[in-house]
Amino acid sequence: MVIIGTTACVLFTAALLKYVLPAIIVEHYLREALVGYVFSVMATGTVLGGILYPRMVKDTTPELVMKSWMLYGALFVVVAVAININLPTLFASVFILGLVGAIVDISIITNIQTLSRQGELGKNYGLYSTVANTGESLSGIVAGALTMLAGGFSFICMAISIVISAKWALLKLKKEEKTHERTV
């Protein structure tokens, strides 16, 4: 479920990071250089998130991964609003987005490592890599389609889609747990 849920979230996240966020920054602020500054601030948050990860996360579970994805999607909604407020608010929101992004990324890999059975780690990493890259590849098509359908609301639609995808995976995980408890 971590791999499947993450793939669904990556489908929307990659589109937001690669296409939508840069385009909206340029459209709103009319400065292409600002895209680099915004992503540098986000990267700084990501580095800090990686450094603080062991202090912030004591037990990485599939549920934590999906809840982190939900928070990440919600923060993209915050970023969509912050773009329209002012630059300091935008910088603060993308910094926090980067920090949470580090938690998501590290938690995914940690889950694959800890939940893989003996001899299946390589297969699971390969599966994750393949499906996540497929989701990332399809993200441009998704971004284009949503932009045609939702226009200016495509940013928020994709951000909410991250939250919905993570919530769906979280519900599937809970259902699997209940089924497993009944059979044990």
Coordinates of C-alpha atoms in Angstrom, one line a residue:
M1 CA 0.0 0.0 0.0
V2 CA 2.9 2.4 0.6
I3 CA 4.1 1.8 -2.9
I4 CA 0.7 2.1 -4.5
G5 CA -0.4 5.1 -2.4
T6 CA 2.9 6.9 -3.0
T7 CA 2.6 6.3 -6.7
A8 CA -0.9 8.0 -6.8
C9 CA 0.5 10.9 -4.8
V10 CA 3.6 11.2 -7.0
L11 CA 1.3 11.5 -10.0
F12 CA 0.0 14.8 -8.7
T13 CA 3.1 16.0 -6.8
A14 CA 5.5 15.7 -9.8
A15 CA 3.0 17.8 -11.9
L16 CA 2.8 20.4 -9.3
L17 CA 6.6 20.7 -8.8
K18 CA 7.7 20.4 -12.4
Y19 CA 5.0 22.3 -14.3
V20 CA 2.3 24.0 -12.3
L21 CA 4.2 25.8 -9.5
P22 CA 6.9 27.3 -11.7
A23 CA 4.2 28.4 -14.2
I24 CA 2.1 30.1 -11.6
I25 CA 5.1 31.8 -10.0
V26 CA 6.1 33.3 -13.3
E27 CA 2.5 34.2 -14.2
H28 CA 1.8 35.9 -10.8
Y29 CA 5.1 37.6 -10.2
L30 CA 6.3 38.0 -13.8
R31 CA 9.9 37.0 -12.8
E32 CA 11.4 33.8 -14.0
A33 CA 14.3 34.1 -11.6
L34 CA 11.9 33.9 -8.7
V35 CA 11.2 30.2 -9.6
G36 CA 14.9 29.4 -8.7
Y37 CA 14.7 31.3 -5.4
V38 CA 11.4 29.6 -4.4
F39 CA 12.9 26.1 -5.2
S40 CA 16.1 27.0 -3.3
V41 CA 14.1 27.9 -0.2
M42 CA 12.2 24.6 -0.7
A43 CA 15.5 22.7 -1.0
T44 CA 16.7 24.3 2.2
G45 CA 13.6 23.1 4.0
T46 CA 14.2 19.6 2.5
V47 CA 17.8 19.5 3.8
L48 CA 16.7 20.7 7.3
G49 CA 13.9 18.1 7.2
G50 CA 16.4 15.4 6.4
I51 CA 18.7 16.5 9.3
L52 CA 15.8 16.7 11.8
Y53 CA 14.1 13.5 10.6
P54 CA 15.5 11.2 13.3
R55 CA 14.3 13.7 16.0
M56 CA 10.9 14.2 14.5
V57 CA 10.0 10.6 13.5
K58 CA 10.5 7.8 16.0
D59 CA 8.6 5.0 14.3
T60 CA 8.0 5.0 10.6
T61 CA 4.8 3.1 9.7
P62 CA 2.8 2.9 6.5
E63 CA 0.2 5.0 8.2
L64 CA 2.8 7.7 8.9
V65 CA 3.8 7.7 5.3
M66 CA 0.2 8.3 4.1
K67 CA -0.5 10.9 6.8
S68 CA 2.7 12.7 5.8
W69 CA 1.5 12.6 2.2
M70 CA -1.8 14.1 3.3
L71 CA 0.0 16.9 5.1
Y72 CA 2.2 17.5 2.1
G73 CA -0.9 17.8 -0.2
A74 CA -2.5 20.2 2.3
L75 CA 0.7 22.3 2.3
F76 CA 0.5 22.6 -1.4
V77 CA -2.9 24.1 -0.9
V78 CA -1.3 26.6 1.5
V79 CA 1.4 27.3 -1.2
A80 CA -1.3 28.0 -3.7
V81 CA -2.9 30.5 -1.4
A82 CA 0.5 32.0 -0.3
I83 CA 1.4 32.8 -3.9
N84 CA -1.4 35.3 -3.8
I85 CA -0.5 36.9 -0.5
N86 CA 3.1 38.0 -0.7
L87 CA 6.7 36.7 -1.1
P88 CA 7.6 36.1 2.5
T89 CA 4.5 34.0 3.0
L90 CA 5.3 32.1 -0.2
F91 CA 8.9 31.5 1.0
A92 CA 7.7 30.4 4.5
S93 CA 5.2 27.9 3.0
V94 CA 7.6 26.4 0.5
F95 CA 10.2 26.0 3.2
I96 CA 7.8 24.0 5.3
L97 CA 6.7 22.1 2.2
G98 CA 10.3 21.1 1.7
L99 CA 10.7 20.0 5.3
V100 CA 7.6 17.8 5.1
G101 CA 8.7 16.5 1.7
A102 CA 11.9 15.2 3.3
I103 CA 9.8 13.3 5.9
V104 CA 7.7 11.8 3.1
D105 CA 10.7 10.7 1.1
I106 CA 12.7 9.3 4.0
S107 CA 9.6 7.5 5.4
I108 CA 8.9 5.8 2.1
I109 CA 12.4 4.4 1.8
T110 CA 12.4 3.4 5.5
N111 CA 9.1 1.6 5.1
I112 CA 10.3 -0.3 2.1
Q113 CA 13.4 -1.4 4.0
T114 CA 11.6 -2.4 7.2
L115 CA 8.6 -4.0 5.7
S116 CA 10.4 -6.1 3.0
R117 CA 10.8 -9.8 3.7
Q118 CA 14.1 -11.4 3.6
G119 CA 15.3 -11.5 0.0
E120 CA 12.6 -9.1 -1.3
L121 CA 14.2 -5.7 -0.6
G122 CA 15.7 -5.3 -4.1
K123 CA 12.4 -6.4 -5.8
N124 CA 10.4 -4.0 -3.7
Y125 CA 12.8 -1.1 -4.5
G126 CA 12.6 -2.0 -8.1
L127 CA 8.8 -2.1 -8.0
Y128 CA 8.7 1.3 -6.2
S129 CA 11.1 2.8 -8.6
T130 CA 9.2 1.6 -11.6
V131 CA 5.7 2.6 -10.5
A132 CA 6.8 5.9 -9.0
N133 CA 8.7 6.8 -12.2
T134 CA 5.6 5.8 -14.2
G135 CA 3.5 8.1 -12.1
E136 CA 6.0 10.9 -12.5
S137 CA 6.0 10.4 -16.3
L138 CA 2.3 10.5 -16.5
S139 CA 2.1 13.7 -14.3
G140 CA 2.5 16.0 -17.3
I141 CA -0.5 14.5 -19.0
V142 CA -2.5 14.8 -15.7
A143 CA -1.4 18.4 -15.3
G144 CA -2.4 19.3 -18.8
A145 CA -5.8 17.6 -18.5
L146 CA -6.6 19.2 -15.2
T147 CA -5.5 22.6 -16.4
M148 CA -7.9 22.2 -19.4
L149 CA -10.7 21.2 -17.1
A150 CA -10.1 23.3 -14.0
G151 CA -8.1 26.2 -15.5
G152 CA -6.7 28.3 -12.6
F153 CA -8.0 25.9 -10.0
S154 CA -5.8 23.1 -11.3
F155 CA -3.1 23.8 -8.7
I156 CA -5.6 23.3 -5.8
C157 CA -7.2 20.4 -7.6
M158 CA -3.9 18.5 -7.8
A159 CA -3.0 19.4 -4.2
I160 CA -6.3 18.1 -3.0
S161 CA -5.8 15.0 -5.2
I162 CA -2.6 14.3 -3.2
V163 CA -4.6 14.4 0.0
I164 CA -7.4 12.2 -1.4
S165 CA -4.9 9.6 -2.8
A166 CA -3.2 9.4 0.6
K167 CA -6.5 9.2 2.5
W168 CA -7.6 6.4 0.1
A169 CA -4.4 4.5 0.8
L170 CA -4.7 5.1 4.5
L171 CA -8.3 3.7 4.5
K172 CA -7.0 0.6 2.5
L173 CA -4.3 0.1 5.1
K174 CA -6.8 0.2 8.0
K175 CA -9.1 -2.2 6.1
E176 CA -6.1 -4.6 5.6
E177 CA -5.3 -4.4 9.3
K178 CA -8.8 -5.2 10.3
T179 CA -8.9 -8.2 7.9
H180 CA -5.6 -9.4 9.2
E181 CA -6.7 -9.1 12.8
R182 CA -9.8 -11.2 12.1
T183 CA -7.8 -14.0 10.5
V184 CA -5.2 -14.1 13.3

